[in-house]
Amino acid sequence: MADDEPTRAARLLEAQAKAERLFAEIEERGLVAPGEGERAVSDRVRDLANELFGTTRHWHKRIVRSGPNTLMPYRENPLDRVIDADDIVFADFGPIFEEYEADFGRTFVLGDDPVKHRLREDLPRIFAAAKRFFASDADITGKQLYAEVERLAAEAGWELGGWHAGHLVGEFPHEWIDGADVESYIAPANDTPMRRTDKAGLRCHWILEIHLVDRDHGFGGFYEELLTLG
């Protein structure tokens, strides 16, 4: 039997809080470091999640990407790359905490490159602006929110790196999402209201993900967390 709506919301927020702590520990322990391979960093983050929370399952593939690999959208599987001393790196993890999904992404900048630092600083700013836009319209669709994220990115001098800007999230496994079910995504083809119930009659909760890229400089950045709560 599904939890009631206040319990679902609280548990999704608890899952995200644990993901935030996980990422804080990634930074504090210096897991993203020059000379480390992306796959090795991903494995260390997996082990850290187990150490901190006993988490052994992730509802989507674990992603650590650096340099030119940060240009690639989720579905790509680039070759493992060693992180450079002046690199940009992002991590995207979907750990499961007590049967509730988190989906959390952050960007790390090594070195002093001003363009990489500007990109990292723009990510949370654009996320916050998109969240305000979502809050301003009770009937907003996935198409409308995607268009606003795209506009905000262009205004800041970046492009979006993927065909969508977020997706549904919930209890594991949440309502199945794939490319054929566009209503599950914040995407140009989704004309349905985001504030709705799913097939089980439960309130839809959304993840907003901001993937910004600079194709001229050959890198991108990523920022992801809950949109509808918090």
PDB file of N, CA and C in Angstrom, residues 87-139:
ATOM      1  N   ASP A  87      40.437  20.575 -14.741  1.00  0.00           N
ATOM      2  CA  ASP A  87      39.257  19.975 -15.363  1.00  0.00           C
ATOM      3  C   ASP A  87      37.954  20.480 -14.760  1.00  0.00           C
ATOM      4  N   ILE A  88      36.871  20.164 -15.480  1.00  0.00           N
ATOM      5  CA  ILE A  88      35.513  20.301 -14.942  1.00  0.00           C
ATOM      6  C   ILE A  88      34.921  18.892 -14.921  1.00  0.00           C
ATOM      7  N   VAL A  89      34.213  18.562 -13.853  1.00  0.00           N
ATOM      8  CA  VAL A  89      33.695  17.210 -13.637  1.00  0.00           C
ATOM      9  C   VAL A  89      32.275  17.324 -13.096  1.00  0.00           C
ATOM     10  N   PHE A  90      31.377  16.479 -13.589  1.00  0.00           N
ATOM     11  CA  PHE A  90      30.083  16.412 -12.913  1.00  0.00           C
ATOM     12  C   PHE A  90      29.749  14.982 -12.528  1.00  0.00           C
ATOM     13  N   ALA A  91      28.970  14.866 -11.461  1.00  0.00           N
ATOM     14  CA  ALA A  91      28.506  13.569 -10.959  1.00  0.00           C
ATOM     15  C   ALA A  91      26.988  13.578 -10.901  1.00  0.00           C
ATOM     16  N   ASP A  92      26.379  12.475 -11.324  1.00  0.00           N
ATOM     17  CA  ASP A  92      24.929  12.308 -11.347  1.00  0.00           C
ATOM     18  C   ASP A  92      24.621  10.929 -10.788  1.00  0.00           C
ATOM     19  N   PHE A  93      23.999  10.902  -9.597  1.00  0.00           N
ATOM     20  CA  PHE A  93      23.711   9.637  -8.924  1.00  0.00           C
ATOM     21  C   PHE A  93      22.239   9.551  -8.543  1.00  0.00           C
ATOM     22  N   GLY A  94      21.708   8.321  -8.587  1.00  0.00           N
ATOM     23  CA  GLY A  94      20.316   8.091  -8.218  1.00  0.00           C
ATOM     24  C   GLY A  94      20.189   7.031  -7.139  1.00  0.00           C
ATOM     25  N   PRO A  95      20.724   7.283  -5.947  1.00  0.00           N
ATOM     26  CA  PRO A  95      20.653   6.267  -4.889  1.00  0.00           C
ATOM     27  C   PRO A  95      19.225   6.059  -4.387  1.00  0.00           C
ATOM     28  N   ILE A  96      18.966   4.855  -3.928  1.00  0.00           N
ATOM     29  CA  ILE A  96      17.665   4.509  -3.334  1.00  0.00           C
ATOM     30  C   ILE A  96      17.838   4.431  -1.825  1.00  0.00           C
ATOM     31  N   PHE A  97      17.064   5.241  -1.103  1.00  0.00           N
ATOM     32  CA  PHE A  97      17.118   5.280   0.351  1.00  0.00           C
ATOM     33  C   PHE A  97      15.771   4.809   0.896  1.00  0.00           C
ATOM     34  N   GLU A  98      15.752   3.641   1.487  1.00  0.00           N
ATOM     35  CA  GLU A  98      14.527   3.092   2.085  1.00  0.00           C
ATOM     36  C   GLU A  98      13.367   3.118   1.096  1.00  0.00           C
ATOM     37  N   GLU A  99      13.663   2.637  -0.104  1.00  0.00           N
ATOM     38  CA  GLU A  99      12.699   2.470  -1.196  1.00  0.00           C
ATOM     39  C   GLU A  99      12.255   3.776  -1.847  1.00  0.00           C
ATOM     40  N   TYR A 100      12.868   4.896  -1.489  1.00  0.00           N
ATOM     41  CA  TYR A 100      12.585   6.157  -2.166  1.00  0.00           C
ATOM     42  C   TYR A 100      13.812   6.611  -2.937  1.00  0.00           C
ATOM     43  N   GLU A 101      13.537   7.165  -4.114  1.00  0.00           N
ATOM     44  CA  GLU A 101      14.610   7.542  -5.023  1.00  0.00           C
ATOM     45  C   GLU A 101      15.079   8.967  -4.759  1.00  0.00           C
ATOM     46  N   ALA A 102      16.372   9.142  -4.826  1.00  0.00           N
ATOM     47  CA  ALA A 102      16.951  10.478  -4.941  1.00  0.00           C
ATOM     48  C   ALA A 102      17.563  10.571  -6.329  1.00  0.00           C
ATOM     49  N   ASP A 103      17.687  11.778  -6.830  1.00  0.00           N
ATOM     50  CA  ASP A 103      18.402  11.996  -8.088  1.00  0.00           C
ATOM     51  C   ASP A 103      19.089  13.341  -7.940  1.00  0.00           C
ATOM     52  N   PHE A 104      20.395  13.311  -7.921  1.00  0.00           N
ATOM     53  CA  PHE A 104      21.156  14.478  -7.479  1.00  0.00           C
ATOM     54  C   PHE A 104      22.390  14.618  -8.341  1.00  0.00           C
ATOM     55  N   GLY A 105      22.661  15.836  -8.785  1.00  0.00           N
ATOM     56  CA  GLY A 105      23.833  16.076  -9.611  1.00  0.00           C
ATOM     57  C   GLY A 105      24.492  17.395  -9.280  1.00  0.00           C
ATOM     58  N   ARG A 106      25.817  17.398  -9.293  1.00  0.00           N
ATOM     59  CA  ARG A 106      26.584  18.606  -9.017  1.00  0.00           C
ATOM     60  C   ARG A 106      27.835  18.624  -9.894  1.00  0.00           C
ATOM     61  N   THR A 107      28.415  19.821 -10.028  1.00  0.00           N
ATOM     62  CA  THR A 107      29.594  20.031 -10.858  1.00  0.00           C
ATOM     63  C   THR A 107      30.760  20.494  -9.994  1.00  0.00           C
ATOM     64  N   PHE A 108      31.946  19.973 -10.299  1.00  0.00           N
ATOM     65  CA  PHE A 108      33.174  20.310  -9.587  1.00  0.00           C
ATOM     66  C   PHE A 108      34.152  20.922 -10.589  1.00  0.00           C
ATOM     67  N   VAL A 109      34.823  21.986 -10.189  1.00  0.00           N
ATOM     68  CA  VAL A 109      35.819  22.617 -11.044  1.00  0.00           C
ATOM     69  C   VAL A 109      37.179  22.535 -10.358  1.00  0.00           C
ATOM     70  N   LEU A 110      38.142  21.973 -11.060  1.00  0.00           N
ATOM     71  CA  LEU A 110      39.518  21.897 -10.575  1.00  0.00           C
ATOM     72  C   LEU A 110      40.326  22.957 -11.326  1.00  0.00           C
ATOM     73  N   GLY A 111      41.113  23.722 -10.624  1.00  0.00           N
ATOM     74  CA  GLY A 111      41.886  24.755 -11.298  1.00  0.00           C
ATOM     75  C   GLY A 111      41.154  26.089 -11.312  1.00  0.00           C
ATOM     76  N   ASP A 112      41.678  27.029 -12.106  1.00  0.00           N
ATOM     77  CA  ASP A 112      41.225  28.418 -12.033  1.00  0.00           C
ATOM     78  C   ASP A 112      40.585  28.924 -13.320  1.00  0.00           C
ATOM     79  N   ASP A 113      40.234  28.053 -14.240  1.00  0.00           N
ATOM     80  CA  ASP A 113      39.648  28.503 -15.510  1.00  0.00           C
ATOM     81  C   ASP A 113      38.381  29.318 -15.239  1.00  0.00           C
ATOM     82  N   PRO A 114      38.357  30.613 -15.646  1.00  0.00           N
ATOM     83  CA  PRO A 114      37.216  31.467 -15.316  1.00  0.00           C
ATOM     84  C   PRO A 114      35.925  31.056 -16.015  1.00  0.00           C
ATOM     85  N   VAL A 115      36.014  30.487 -17.215  1.00  0.00           N
ATOM     86  CA  VAL A 115      34.802  30.071 -17.930  1.00  0.00           C
ATOM     87  C   VAL A 115      34.165  28.875 -17.231  1.00  0.00           C
ATOM     88  N   LYS A 116      34.996  27.941 -16.778  1.00  0.00           N
ATOM     89  CA  LYS A 116      34.469  26.781 -16.052  1.00  0.00           C
ATOM     90  C   LYS A 116      33.835  27.214 -14.736  1.00  0.00           C
ATOM     91  N   HIS A 117      34.462  28.158 -14.057  1.00  0.00           N
ATOM     92  CA  HIS A 117      33.882  28.648 -12.807  1.00  0.00           C
ATOM     93  C   HIS A 117      32.579  29.400 -13.056  1.00  0.00           C
ATOM     94  N   ARG A 118      32.506  30.152 -14.136  1.00  0.00           N
ATOM     95  CA  ARG A 118      31.256  30.858 -14.446  1.00  0.00           C
ATOM     96  C   ARG A 118      30.142  29.863 -14.743  1.00  0.00           C
ATOM     97  N   LEU A 119      30.473  28.796 -15.458  1.00  0.00           N
ATOM     98  CA  LEU A 119      29.476  27.773 -15.748  1.00  0.00           C
ATOM     99  C   LEU A 119      28.950  27.149 -14.462  1.00  0.00           C
ATOM    100  N   ARG A 120      29.865  26.779 -13.582  1.00  0.00           N
ATOM    101  CA  ARG A 120      29.431  26.165 -12.324  1.00  0.00           C
ATOM    102  C   ARG A 120      28.539  27.122 -11.528  1.00  0.00           C
ATOM    103  N   GLU A 121      28.874  28.406 -11.526  1.00  0.00           N
ATOM    104  CA  GLU A 121      28.074  29.388 -10.777  1.00  0.00           C
ATOM    105  C   GLU A 121      26.713  29.615 -11.420  1.00  0.00           C
ATOM    106  N   ASP A 122      26.635  29.498 -12.755  1.00  0.00           N
ATOM    107  CA  ASP A 122      25.356  29.710 -13.442  1.00  0.00           C
ATOM    108  C   ASP A 122      24.380  28.554 -13.224  1.00  0.00           C
ATOM    109  N   LEU A 123      24.883  27.365 -12.978  1.00  0.00           N
ATOM    110  CA  LEU A 123      24.006  26.194 -12.851  1.00  0.00           C
ATOM    111  C   LEU A 123      22.955  26.360 -11.750  1.00  0.00           C
ATOM    112  N   PRO A 124      23.326  26.639 -10.492  1.00  0.00           N
ATOM    113  CA  PRO A 124      22.291  26.801  -9.461  1.00  0.00           C
ATOM    114  C   PRO A 124      21.441  28.047  -9.673  1.00  0.00           C
ATOM    115  N   ARG A 125      22.011  29.076 -10.284  1.00  0.00           N
ATOM    116  CA  ARG A 125      21.241  30.289 -10.549  1.00  0.00           C
ATOM    117  C   ARG A 125      20.124  30.017 -11.557  1.00  0.00           C
ATOM    118  N   ILE A 126      20.442  29.299 -12.628  1.00  0.00           N
ATOM    119  CA  ILE A 126      19.435  28.959 -13.632  1.00  0.00           C
ATOM    120  C   ILE A 126      18.421  27.974 -13.057  1.00  0.00           C
ATOM    121  N   PHE A 127      18.895  27.035 -12.245  1.00  0.00           N
ATOM    122  CA  PHE A 127      17.963  26.112 -11.575  1.00  0.00           C
ATOM    123  C   PHE A 127      16.943  26.899 -10.751  1.00  0.00           C
ATOM    124  N   ALA A 128      17.417  27.843  -9.940  1.00  0.00           N
ATOM    125  CA  ALA A 128      16.523  28.618  -9.070  1.00  0.00           C
ATOM    126  C   ALA A 128      15.539  29.442  -9.891  1.00  0.00           C
ATOM    127  N   ALA A 129      15.999  30.031 -10.995  1.00  0.00           N
ATOM    128  CA  ALA A 129      15.110  30.826 -11.844  1.00  0.00           C
ATOM    129  C   ALA A 129      14.037  29.943 -12.480  1.00  0.00           C
ATOM    130  N   ALA A 130      14.416  28.752 -12.922  1.00  0.00           N
ATOM    131  CA  ALA A 130      13.450  27.823 -13.509  1.00  0.00           C
ATOM    132  C   ALA A 130      12.445  27.346 -12.465  1.00  0.00           C
ATOM    133  N   LYS A 131      12.906  27.144 -11.247  1.00  0.00           N
ATOM    134  CA  LYS A 131      11.997  26.720 -10.175  1.00  0.00           C
ATOM    135  C   LYS A 131      10.985  27.820  -9.863  1.00  0.00           C
ATOM    136  N   ARG A 132      11.419  29.071  -9.877  1.00  0.00           N
ATOM    137  CA  ARG A 132      10.485  30.186  -9.667  1.00  0.00           C
ATOM    138  C   ARG A 132       9.464  30.244 -10.797  1.00  0.00           C
ATOM    139  N   PHE A 133       9.905  30.020 -12.015  1.00  0.00           N
ATOM    140  CA  PHE A 133       9.000  30.021 -13.166  1.00  0.00           C
ATOM    141  C   PHE A 133       7.958  28.918 -13.021  1.00  0.00           C
ATOM    142  N   PHE A 134       8.396  27.740 -12.599  1.00  0.00           N
ATOM    143  CA  PHE A 134       7.469  26.628 -12.360  1.00  0.00           C
ATOM    144  C   PHE A 134       6.435  27.003 -11.298  1.00  0.00           C
ATOM    145  N   ALA A 135       6.884  27.637 -10.231  1.00  0.00           N
ATOM    146  CA  ALA A 135       5.979  27.989  -9.129  1.00  0.00           C
ATOM    147  C   ALA A 135       4.973  29.056  -9.533  1.00  0.00           C
ATOM    148  N   SER A 136       5.268  29.824 -10.575  1.00  0.00           N
ATOM    149  CA  SER A 136       4.412  30.956 -10.958  1.00  0.00           C
ATOM    150  C   SER A 136       3.195  30.550 -11.773  1.00  0.00           C
ATOM    151  N   ASP A 137       3.130  29.311 -12.227  1.00  0.00           N
ATOM    152  CA  ASP A 137       2.051  28.881 -13.122  1.00  0.00           C
ATOM    153  C   ASP A 137       1.533  27.525 -12.680  1.00  0.00           C
ATOM    154  N   ALA A 138       0.325  27.504 -12.141  1.00  0.00           N
ATOM    155  CA  ALA A 138      -0.240  26.253 -11.617  1.00  0.00           C
ATOM    156  C   ALA A 138      -0.492  25.219 -12.710  1.00  0.00           C
ATOM    157  N   ASP A 139      -0.631  25.661 -13.945  1.00  0.00           N
ATOM    158  CA  ASP A 139      -0.961  24.745 -15.044  1.00  0.00           C
ATOM    159  C   ASP A 139       0.209  24.519 -15.993  1.00  0.00           C
TER     160      ASP A 139
END
